[in-house]
Amino acid sequence: MEKFTTLQDTAVPLEVENIDTDQIIPARFLKATDKAGFGENLFKDWRFDKDGKPVEDFSLNQDQYSGQILIAGNNFGCGSSREHAAWALKAYGFKVVVSSYFADIFKGNALNNGLLPVQVSPEFLEELFLAIRKDNKESFKIDLENQKIEILSSGKSENFAIDAYKKTCLINGFDDIDFLVSKLDAIKKFEEKQTQMREAAIQE
Amino acid sequence: MKKTLFDKIWDAHVVESIPDGPDILYIDQHLIHEVTSPQAFNELKEREIPVFRPNKIVATADHNTPTENQHLPVKDLLSRKQLKELSQNCEENNITLYGLGHPYNGIVHVMAPELGITQPGKTMVCGDSHTSTHGAFGAIAFGIGTSQVTQVFASQCLLVEKPKRLRVNVNGDLRKGVTPKDVILYVISKLGTNSGTGYFCEYAGDVFENMSMEGRMTVCNMSIEMGARGGLIAPDQTTYDYVEGREFAPKGEEFDKLKAYWETLKTDEGAEFDQEYSFDAEDIEPMITYGTNPGMGIKITGSIPVEGGKSDAKALSYMGFKPGESLIDKPINYIFIGSCTNSRIEDFRMAASYIKGKKKAENVNALIVPGSRQVAAQIQQEGLDKVFEEAGFKLRQPGCSACLAMNDDKIPEGEYCVSTSNRNFEGRQGQGSRTILASPLTAAATAVAGKITDFTKSLN
């Protein structure tokens, strides 16, 4: 997995709440059997009209916005468990998604792909949108080690939470698979005990 | 210590807890399908990691499969390739596959319970967010991403943070015409689409105790639509009666032994929840949605809320509805009865009981899709197929179908579809389609009237 430590960049705002994974990557693009090529279909039906022309007022199509940070409305990534959503965001070029709330499965999928979900307070999210409205070339700094997101021009910042284990994984580029495989002995022991544990539960 | 049902099952599956980190959670049953597994198999192959416990995995083909002419080669090339890869991957790794045409084939969340694979006290995962369905049996079941599918392949375990505990109580008597689907749509409309995020939800109260297993599955299925990782209901006699005798259920003495364990799976009196909500069954009416997330629901006789945010305005503009508007008498050209939410035998009995002796309205195109081959067979055995045919409906073959429209079963742009599925997201049933979520009874009544109607008046 790609490592993540810090990122300083401009951002693309997407002021819509409850963005579901069907919007991030529509189901008709889930027929691939590898992870390549999802970037071009990211937000397909919001980015393009039915004739394939770019939708002008959609922020990802607007030249004034650029950068590897996506700042989105509350409850980002709800709906389907499709990891294709995280692959699409990553392939398009995003490294960080900021929102005031993330759906659980999306958050896990993002973390497993080196895409950092940064959860901020609703007030700070509003500050972020405001900063871009004021200057669409505003830069933001995300510092994973110190768990801090900062608006560079004003210096306003907020700390964000992240699971300590996941943080270590991201900083070092580790993933869960190697870790779990290293635990196979403990897992086998657990399997042997499982029946006994059930019997003990009946006795209690 | 007093424990919740959720705690009891979770704690019994923790292999190890990582300090300041997640638990290593053992998974008893892994279900897979063609869409979210190929990249996981590829990853294993690249890393030369074997599948650790192939006998704890069962596969089905359901998401992209056609619902007509299943005996012919699948026309769509990409779908065909995906299905072929599933077959190859299962064969190479000794995984049981109930592929297209197999008598056990069906939507993953329909076929596993009906085969007795789903059992109380188990931990179950699948690369599909509606895995929460299996919680109806008092199991911890939740959807995972493809990286996690790979983890379970490699270790039969997942690294997961333990969710918080939520309980939703509904007590009282349900009114005539109010189905399990209405109960869960009502709950989500009250709580919103992210009220459950970070939680595992236990449904309690006599409304759930009195529900059939099919009804409980409908409720638990939609837990994810309020953001919850999963939902579960304590197992009871209804559960044991459903499981006993099924193909892969424990038999004889083994069943009795396990049943004794299952009987311990109840929330202890006084156990604490991090969040709890209670609702009165009498307040629930048949529900429909008016927007583009499942939380945007109203009573069928109600009107669209007037106050809403910017996102609500976007949703209403997509749906072509106005604040304050009633949906009664809105002409509807499409209905869909199917999906992992509502495609079990009871759902078709419910729809058939309304349709019997009536005719489908001429303007309506109906997709009626059983959840599995076994459900399809039972529909025939009970003669429900005749009821549908006489009323002008044609039954399809099993699959996920128009719930997510990965196959040819799509709702055309701009058209409304009263659908028994679980998501009314923009374009979910086809580009530009407009979904109105409802129960099988509401969908059947819509198909007969050709418009949304307050059918409760005509119920005896």
XYZ file of C-alpha atoms in Angstrom:
664
model
C 0.000 0.000 0.000
C 1.133 3.539 -0.783
C 2.468 5.427 2.234
C 0.847 8.605 3.529
C 2.538 11.144 5.792
C 1.676 14.722 4.877
C 0.012 16.442 1.969
C -0.180 20.128 1.096
C -2.404 20.953 -1.832
C -5.445 22.795 -3.150
C -8.828 21.096 -2.945
C -11.964 20.337 -4.921
C -15.187 21.172 -3.032
C -18.291 19.014 -3.375
C -20.969 20.563 -1.218
C -23.463 17.718 -1.300
C -24.546 15.664 1.711
C -25.046 11.889 1.837
C -22.974 11.171 -1.264
C -23.481 7.449 -1.799
C -21.118 5.007 -3.461
C -23.552 4.563 -6.375
C -22.777 8.202 -7.288
C -19.041 7.781 -6.712
C -19.009 4.798 -9.066
C -22.286 3.622 -10.658
C -23.013 -0.123 -10.548
C -22.745 -0.556 -14.302
C -18.979 -0.012 -14.005
C -18.490 -2.789 -11.477
C -18.019 -5.521 -14.049
C -14.234 -5.222 -14.151
C -12.191 -8.002 -12.623
C -9.137 -5.854 -11.872
C -8.654 -2.535 -10.092
C -7.628 -0.435 -13.095
C -9.593 2.199 -14.967
C -12.167 3.243 -12.368
C -10.908 6.865 -12.283
C -12.496 7.820 -15.583
C -15.907 6.729 -14.296
C -15.682 8.539 -10.958
C -18.954 10.452 -10.343
C -19.809 9.512 -13.926
C -23.453 10.584 -13.891
C -22.721 13.853 -12.106
C -19.706 14.682 -14.278
C -21.290 13.907 -17.640
C -24.770 14.285 -19.080
C -26.423 11.444 -20.952
C -24.718 12.472 -24.195
C -21.326 12.284 -22.524
C -20.825 16.066 -22.351
C -19.206 17.395 -19.162
C -21.727 18.990 -16.782
C -20.474 22.559 -16.448
C -21.556 23.354 -12.925
C -20.105 20.187 -11.399
C -17.018 21.113 -9.376
C -14.785 18.324 -10.703
C -15.287 19.773 -14.191
C -14.502 23.353 -13.207
C -11.006 24.569 -14.034
C -10.810 26.811 -10.992
C -10.709 23.742 -8.739
C -7.875 21.275 -8.621
C -5.819 19.251 -6.182
C -5.585 15.892 -4.504
C -8.013 16.764 -1.695
C -11.760 16.303 -2.038
C -13.874 18.192 0.483
C -17.399 16.804 0.616
C -20.639 17.232 2.546
C -21.753 15.235 5.568
C -22.040 11.405 5.520
C -19.750 10.710 2.591
C -19.637 7.207 1.106
C -22.921 5.789 2.374
C -24.579 2.848 0.678
C -22.949 -0.063 -1.075
C -19.769 -1.711 0.226
C -18.102 -1.493 -3.195
C -14.393 -0.815 -2.711
C -14.502 0.331 -6.330
C -15.523 3.723 -4.863
C -12.194 4.057 -3.076
C -10.332 2.753 -6.140
C -12.098 5.318 -8.351
C -11.264 8.262 -6.072
C -7.655 7.113 -5.817
C -7.297 6.482 -9.545
C -8.752 9.908 -10.324
C -5.959 11.403 -8.240
C -7.412 12.086 -4.811
C -5.326 11.200 -1.776
C -7.527 12.711 0.926
C -11.285 13.029 1.355
C -12.518 15.459 3.996
C -16.056 15.342 5.372
C -17.870 15.815 8.658
C -18.936 12.151 8.623
C -17.987 9.002 6.767
C -19.975 5.827 6.329
C -18.216 2.930 8.086
C -17.540 0.608 5.175
C -16.301 3.391 2.908
C -13.948 4.624 5.624
C -12.454 1.153 6.017
C -12.124 0.711 2.260
C -10.402 4.085 1.909
C -7.907 3.289 4.675
C -7.142 -0.063 3.071
C -6.177 1.748 -0.125
C -4.041 4.560 1.214
C -6.823 7.103 0.690
C -7.035 9.145 3.898
C -10.533 9.968 5.214
C -10.259 13.086 7.364
C -13.276 13.610 9.574
C -13.721 17.182 10.801
C -16.413 18.947 12.809
C -19.400 20.355 10.846
C -18.165 23.847 11.829
C -14.670 23.256 10.495
C -16.085 21.706 7.313
C -17.981 24.959 6.810
C -14.699 26.876 7.363
C -13.055 24.760 4.682
C -15.825 25.420 2.162
C -15.712 29.103 3.065
C -11.948 29.244 2.500
C -12.359 27.776 -1.008
C -15.244 30.109 -1.794
C -12.994 33.022 -0.846
C -10.036 31.746 -2.825
C -10.345 28.656 -4.968
C -6.552 28.267 -4.916
C -6.484 28.050 -1.129
C -4.055 25.401 0.100
C -4.656 22.930 2.882
C -2.154 20.899 4.833
C -2.915 17.439 6.130
C -0.418 16.096 8.628
C -1.160 12.482 9.515
C 1.558 12.151 12.172
C 0.071 15.055 14.164
C -3.490 14.277 12.994
C -4.018 17.873 11.954
C -5.687 19.625 9.029
C -4.849 23.300 8.443
C -6.105 26.092 6.197
C -2.777 27.627 5.168
C -3.727 31.279 4.579
C -5.475 31.707 7.934
C -3.607 29.101 9.936
C -6.938 27.792 11.246
C -6.644 24.119 12.026
C -8.395 21.163 13.576
C -7.219 17.820 14.849
C -8.789 14.682 13.483
C -9.136 11.215 14.966
C -7.726 8.057 13.444
C -7.285 4.555 14.796
C -3.669 4.249 16.039
C -3.173 0.942 14.267
C -4.481 2.292 10.959
C -2.290 5.361 11.306
C 0.811 3.201 11.657
C -0.273 1.187 8.602
C -0.699 4.317 6.477
C 2.547 5.979 7.559
C 4.505 2.791 6.840
C 2.494 1.551 3.874
C 1.583 -1.726 5.679
C -1.655 -3.512 5.025
C -3.765 -5.856 7.143
C -3.171 -8.983 5.109
C 0.463 -9.517 6.104
C -0.420 -8.819 9.704
C -3.259 -11.365 9.735
C -1.186 -14.006 7.987
C 1.443 -13.558 10.718
C -1.285 -14.450 13.242
C -2.355 -17.766 11.703
C -1.088 -19.821 14.653
C -3.203 -17.860 17.108
C -6.148 -18.154 14.724
C -5.777 -21.948 14.554
C -5.674 -22.126 18.357
C -8.837 -20.044 18.494
C -10.581 -22.451 16.118
C -9.742 -25.358 18.416
C -11.248 -23.600 21.433
C -14.456 -22.463 19.775
C -16.592 -25.452 20.757
C -15.403 -25.309 24.362
C -16.313 -21.647 24.524
C -19.876 -22.386 23.434
C -20.203 -25.101 26.052
C -18.929 -22.705 28.704
C -21.554 -20.152 27.642
C -24.312 -22.725 28.223
C -22.963 -23.476 31.729
C -22.935 -19.802 32.786
C -21.050 -8.206 33.635
C -24.337 -7.690 31.875
C -23.923 -8.110 28.150
C -25.891 -7.323 25.039
C -26.619 -9.961 22.423
C -24.117 -8.224 20.182
C -21.378 -8.284 22.861
C -21.910 -11.969 23.527
C -21.374 -12.959 19.900
C -18.589 -10.461 19.218
C -16.602 -11.308 22.351
C -16.845 -15.019 21.540
C -15.096 -14.366 18.218
C -12.173 -12.171 19.266
C -8.924 -14.004 18.573
C -6.845 -11.127 19.917
C -7.326 -7.446 20.693
C -4.601 -5.135 19.471
C -3.740 -2.483 22.068
C -5.146 0.902 20.903
C -6.292 -0.827 17.767
C -8.861 -3.148 16.278
C -9.847 -6.684 17.271
C -8.878 -9.721 15.262
C -12.384 -11.070 14.725
C -12.886 -14.676 13.635
C -15.393 -15.154 10.824
C -17.470 -18.342 10.866
C -18.985 -17.920 7.435
C -17.800 -16.018 4.383
C -20.194 -15.520 1.478
C -18.923 -14.326 -1.887
C -20.328 -13.299 -5.265
C -18.984 -12.390 -8.682
C -18.664 -8.595 -8.325
C -16.579 -7.976 -5.202
C -14.397 -11.099 -5.207
C -12.261 -11.147 -8.396
C -9.785 -8.485 -7.255
C -9.430 -10.298 -3.920
C -8.563 -13.578 -5.625
C -6.063 -11.709 -7.843
C -4.394 -10.147 -4.830
C -3.954 -13.548 -3.174
C -2.506 -14.984 -6.343
C -0.032 -12.100 -6.686
C 1.118 -12.529 -3.113
C 1.094 -16.328 -3.323
C -1.160 -16.645 -0.283
C -3.512 -19.668 -0.191
C -7.182 -19.492 0.848
C -6.976 -20.477 4.524
C -10.411 -22.086 5.097
C -12.169 -22.821 1.802
C -14.848 -24.852 3.609
C -16.043 -21.713 5.375
C -16.803 -19.949 2.111
C -19.858 -20.301 -0.111
C -20.229 -18.532 -3.449
C -23.196 -17.594 -5.593
C -23.698 -15.622 -8.796
C -26.366 -12.971 -8.376
C -25.410 -9.336 -9.027
C -24.889 -9.165 -12.775
C -26.855 -12.231 -13.867
C -29.746 -12.037 -16.356
C -33.269 -12.836 -15.158
C -34.352 -14.319 -18.472
C -32.970 -17.276 -20.419
C -30.504 -18.276 -17.745
C -29.900 -21.525 -19.604
C -28.234 -19.577 -22.457
C -24.713 -18.103 -22.319
C -24.763 -14.670 -20.662
C -24.948 -12.107 -23.471
C -23.085 -9.254 -21.800
C -19.392 -9.978 -22.342
C -18.101 -8.289 -19.204
C -20.701 -10.018 -17.039
C -19.885 -13.326 -18.648
C -16.190 -12.815 -17.955
C -16.870 -11.905 -14.337
C -19.004 -15.031 -13.868
C -16.375 -17.186 -15.531
C -13.693 -15.825 -13.221
C -15.861 -16.633 -10.220
C -16.225 -20.236 -11.415
C -12.501 -20.556 -12.057
C -11.529 -18.978 -8.758
C -13.909 -21.237 -6.827
C -12.649 -24.301 -8.623
C -8.977 -23.452 -8.104
C -9.540 -22.798 -4.408
C -12.019 -25.605 -3.577
C -14.853 -23.228 -2.786
C -18.477 -24.351 -3.101
C -20.238 -22.353 -5.815
C -23.954 -22.275 -6.514
C -23.689 -20.732 -9.939
C -26.304 -19.735 -12.443
C -28.707 -22.616 -13.052
C -27.816 -24.513 -9.862
C -30.932 -25.386 -7.808
C -29.408 -23.519 -4.849
C -28.514 -20.405 -6.854
C -29.968 -17.122 -5.717
C -29.263 -13.754 -4.175
C -26.592 -14.346 -1.566
C -28.782 -13.038 1.278
C -31.701 -15.208 0.236
C -29.938 -18.459 -0.543
C -27.694 -18.672 2.551
C -30.569 -18.445 5.058
C -32.789 -20.846 3.134
C -29.986 -23.420 2.982
C -29.466 -23.238 6.743
C -25.986 -21.732 6.296
C -27.081 -18.711 8.324
C -27.340 -19.645 11.991
C -27.600 -17.851 15.336
C -24.360 -16.890 17.035
C -22.283 -16.955 13.854
C -20.099 -14.187 12.525
C -20.757 -13.761 8.822
C -19.360 -11.412 6.194
C -19.787 -10.797 2.487
C -18.569 -8.156 0.080
C -22.028 -6.655 0.053
C -23.452 -4.098 2.443
C -26.773 -5.931 2.811
C -25.042 -8.791 4.599
C -26.741 -7.288 7.657
C -29.748 -9.389 6.526
C -28.376 -12.474 8.299
C -28.565 -10.648 11.633
C -32.244 -11.666 11.618
C -31.051 -15.004 13.017
C -29.122 -13.463 15.906
C -25.838 -13.515 14.020
C -23.250 -10.767 13.626
C -23.297 -10.208 9.891
C -21.906 -7.251 8.025
C -20.736 -6.064 4.635
C -17.060 -5.648 3.804
C -14.915 -4.210 1.028
C -12.762 -6.240 -1.326
C -9.550 -5.722 0.704
C -11.359 -7.275 3.617
C -12.588 -10.126 1.415
C -8.883 -10.765 0.759
C -8.141 -10.690 4.492
C -10.832 -13.251 5.237
C -9.583 -15.445 2.390
C -6.082 -15.298 3.849
C -6.866 -15.720 7.537
C -10.615 -16.320 8.128
C -10.334 -13.169 10.245
C -10.818 -9.443 9.981
C -9.199 -6.532 11.749
C -12.139 -4.506 12.942
C -12.910 -1.971 15.583
C -15.804 -3.061 17.740
C -18.860 -0.971 16.875
C -20.962 0.730 19.527
C -24.311 -0.680 20.653
C -27.636 0.680 19.485
C -31.104 -0.653 20.252
C -34.298 0.164 18.399
C -37.482 -0.899 20.186
C -40.839 -1.106 18.471
C -43.767 -2.242 20.579
C -47.482 -2.515 20.024
C -49.752 -3.833 17.284
C -49.071 -3.108 13.640
C -51.996 -1.767 11.655
C -53.562 -3.577 8.731
C -51.411 -3.355 5.610
C -48.261 -2.458 7.546
C -45.444 -4.861 6.706
C -41.874 -5.354 8.000
C -40.637 -3.153 5.122
C -42.844 -0.316 6.366
C -41.476 -0.772 9.885
C -37.865 -0.367 8.789
C -38.634 2.464 6.332
C -40.433 4.205 9.178
C -37.498 3.751 11.561
C -35.014 5.059 8.973
C -37.272 8.016 8.143
C -37.289 8.921 11.837
C -33.573 8.420 12.474
C -31.961 9.435 9.169
C -29.384 7.758 6.968
C -26.373 8.173 9.236
C -27.869 7.768 12.706
C -26.501 4.242 12.875
C -22.972 4.945 11.643
C -20.467 3.358 14.018
C -23.154 1.188 15.608
C -24.475 -2.325 15.486
C -28.233 -2.247 15.988
C -30.353 -4.682 17.955
C -34.056 -4.632 17.095
C -36.201 -5.466 20.092
C -39.818 -5.392 21.108
C -42.912 -7.415 20.363
C -43.210 -6.186 16.780
C -39.978 -8.018 15.896
C -40.746 -10.955 18.190
C -44.001 -11.473 16.298
C -42.377 -11.246 12.872
C -41.594 -14.227 10.662
C -37.955 -14.876 9.742
C -38.637 -13.383 6.314
C -39.892 -10.192 7.954
C -36.916 -10.039 10.309
C -34.583 -10.416 7.328
C -36.276 -7.477 5.595
C -35.731 -5.349 8.702
C -32.108 -6.342 9.339
C -31.335 -6.024 5.617
C -31.928 -2.286 5.709
C -29.845 -1.581 8.847
C -27.087 -0.295 6.585
C -29.526 2.287 5.166
C -29.419 4.119 8.486
C -25.658 3.728 8.437
C -25.454 0.863 10.949
C -22.786 -1.734 10.339
C -25.380 -4.400 10.930
C -28.596 -5.224 12.711
C -29.640 -8.228 14.709
C -32.590 -9.794 16.471
C -32.330 -12.266 19.347
C -32.981 -15.840 18.219
C -36.162 -17.493 19.522
C -38.453 -20.397 18.688
C -39.329 -18.777 15.328
C -35.607 -18.816 14.484
C -35.003 -22.394 15.591
C -38.075 -23.635 13.688
C -36.849 -21.908 10.528
C -33.294 -23.267 10.759
C -34.133 -26.841 11.781
C -34.172 -29.326 8.936
C -32.510 -27.083 6.367
C -29.772 -28.538 4.188
C -26.729 -27.228 6.059
C -28.295 -26.786 9.479
C -26.948 -29.000 12.254
C -28.927 -32.210 12.654
C -30.135 -34.332 15.590
C -28.027 -34.156 18.729
C -25.785 -31.508 17.239
C -28.811 -29.310 16.650
C -29.973 -29.693 20.252
C -26.506 -28.862 21.546
C -26.238 -25.760 19.420
C -29.781 -24.753 20.275
C -28.833 -24.803 23.960
C -26.081 -22.336 23.079
C -28.374 -20.223 20.910
C -30.764 -19.879 23.846
C -28.043 -17.991 25.734
C -27.933 -15.379 22.978
C -30.139 -12.704 24.454
C -29.360 -9.272 25.786
C -29.105 -9.489 29.570
C -31.649 -7.527 31.546
C -30.026 -4.178 32.387
C -27.243 -4.416 29.782
C -26.288 -0.992 28.517
C -26.571 0.426 25.026
C -24.707 3.482 23.776
C -27.887 4.705 22.103
C -31.495 3.619 22.243
C -34.700 4.635 20.450
C -38.284 3.485 20.962
C -41.254 3.697 18.632
C -44.914 2.909 18.858
C -46.152 0.325 16.325
C -49.516 2.050 15.993
C -47.866 5.152 14.562
C -46.562 3.200 11.556
C -48.438 3.255 8.260
C -47.477 1.931 4.821
C -44.410 3.955 3.855
C -42.996 5.301 0.608
C -39.901 7.342 -0.141
C -39.936 10.624 -2.022
C -36.231 11.430 -2.262
C -32.849 9.976 -3.113
C -31.883 8.303 0.126
C -33.842 5.749 2.166
C -34.247 8.191 5.048
C -36.470 10.395 2.890
C -39.639 8.446 3.612
C -43.220 9.395 4.428
C -46.478 7.660 5.204
C -48.195 6.820 1.927
C -50.973 9.237 2.820
C -48.536 11.914 3.981
C -46.956 14.792 2.153
C -43.368 15.671 1.324
C -41.821 17.767 4.110
C -41.660 21.464 3.364
C -38.525 22.252 5.345
C -35.382 20.797 3.894
C -31.758 21.658 3.250
C -29.878 22.220 0.018
C -29.347 18.501 -0.461
C -33.107 17.882 -0.087
C -33.802 20.411 -2.827
C -31.340 18.571 -5.086
C -33.128 15.283 -4.320
C -36.587 16.694 -5.006
C -35.438 18.234 -8.256
C -34.049 14.840 -9.330
C -37.318 13.129 -8.382
C -39.500 15.813 -9.971
C -41.450 16.341 -6.742
C -42.367 19.501 -4.844
C -42.231 20.167 -1.105
C -45.649 19.740 0.489
C -46.875 17.503 -2.315
C -48.788 14.230 -1.724
C -47.785 11.241 -3.845
C -51.259 9.697 -3.892
C -52.546 9.330 -7.483
C -49.067 9.869 -8.978
C -49.051 7.718 -12.167
C -46.401 4.977 -12.022
C -45.254 3.002 -15.055
C -42.814 0.603 -13.371
C -42.864 -1.624 -10.336
C -40.181 -4.006 -9.074
C -40.828 -6.777 -6.578
C -37.530 -8.395 -5.709
C -34.038 -7.779 -4.196
C -32.408 -9.134 -1.044
C -34.858 -6.991 0.937
C -38.132 -8.421 -0.371
C -37.830 -11.487 -2.603
C -38.626 -14.310 -0.215
C -41.706 -16.515 -0.382
C -43.665 -14.437 2.103
C -43.169 -11.318 -0.028
C -44.705 -13.037 -3.052
C -47.541 -14.459 -0.959
C -48.246 -10.923 0.232
C -48.217 -9.491 -3.293
C -50.259 -12.399 -4.710
C -52.892 -12.110 -1.987
C -53.542 -8.521 -3.073
C -53.333 -9.191 -6.786
C -55.579 -12.276 -6.792
C -58.666 -11.639 -8.918
C -57.398 -8.229 -10.033
C -55.596 -7.095 -13.193
C -52.382 -5.234 -13.721
C -52.952 -1.669 -14.952
C -52.095 -1.293 -18.633
C -49.512 1.434 -18.145
C -47.470 -0.659 -15.705
C -44.362 -2.650 -16.552
C -43.710 -5.073 -13.746
C -40.518 -6.866 -12.835
C -41.255 -9.678 -10.419
C -38.043 -11.428 -9.493
C -37.768 -14.244 -6.930
C -34.680 -14.161 -4.709
C -33.584 -17.696 -5.435
C -34.328 -20.823 -7.430
C -35.841 -22.329 -4.288
C -38.182 -19.352 -3.863
C -39.117 -19.629 -7.546
C -39.909 -23.334 -7.071
C -42.032 -22.605 -4.023
C -43.944 -19.899 -5.890
C -44.894 -22.580 -8.418
C -45.730 -25.163 -5.776
C -48.107 -22.769 -4.095
C -49.666 -21.773 -7.415
C -48.731 -18.113 -6.933
C -47.300 -18.026 -10.452
C -50.837 -18.573 -11.771
C -52.126 -15.676 -9.700
C -49.472 -13.389 -11.149
C -49.996 -14.630 -14.711
C -53.779 -14.289 -14.573
C -53.350 -10.716 -13.425
C -51.019 -10.009 -16.349
C -47.620 -10.305 -14.650
C -44.684 -12.374 -15.841
C -42.236 -13.867 -13.361
C -38.518 -13.556 -13.979
C -35.669 -15.866 -12.959
C -33.764 -15.144 -9.713
C -31.094 -12.482 -9.224
C -30.401 -9.002 -7.871
C -31.977 -7.581 -11.030
C -33.337 -4.029 -11.007
C -32.209 -3.351 -7.445
C -28.889 -2.184 -8.820
C -29.475 -2.653 -12.559
C -26.129 -4.262 -13.341
C -27.911 -6.549 -15.795
C -30.502 -5.573 -18.428
C -33.267 -4.989 -15.878
C -33.185 -1.205 -15.891
C -35.789 1.475 -15.307
C -35.697 4.053 -18.146
C -34.577 7.622 -17.573
C -37.117 9.860 -15.896
C -39.502 6.997 -15.054
C -40.723 6.304 -11.530
C -40.449 2.806 -10.153
C -42.227 1.703 -7.003
C -39.647 -0.775 -5.826
C -39.339 -3.232 -2.956
C -35.553 -2.879 -3.026
C -33.452 -1.001 -0.495
C -31.951 2.064 -2.174
C -33.473 5.023 -3.951
C -30.146 6.647 -4.801
C -29.944 8.638 -8.040
C -29.641 6.295 -10.998
C -29.595 3.197 -8.816
C -32.117 1.363 -11.028
C -30.678 2.708 -14.274
C -29.364 6.117 -15.378
C -31.928 8.800 -14.628
C -34.383 6.341 -13.020
C -36.451 7.544 -10.066
C -36.998 5.021 -7.299
C -39.794 5.046 -4.753
C -39.131 2.457 -2.057
C -42.081 0.558 -0.660
C -43.334 -2.833 0.547
C -44.397 -5.696 -1.758
C -47.996 -4.916 -0.835
C -47.637 -1.270 -1.850
C -45.865 -2.287 -5.066
C -48.631 -4.774 -5.895
C -51.334 -2.185 -5.206
C -49.482 0.345 -7.381
C -49.266 -2.185 -10.218
C -53.004 -2.793 -10.100
C -53.968 0.888 -9.837
C -51.303 2.198 -12.237
C -50.659 4.908 -9.695
C -49.799 5.318 -6.035
C -52.898 4.584 -4.051
C -54.005 4.361 -0.443
C -54.772 0.665 -0.691
C -55.346 0.247 3.036
C -58.939 1.440 2.536
C -59.664 -1.633 0.426
C -58.106 -4.178 2.796
C -60.499 -6.391 4.711
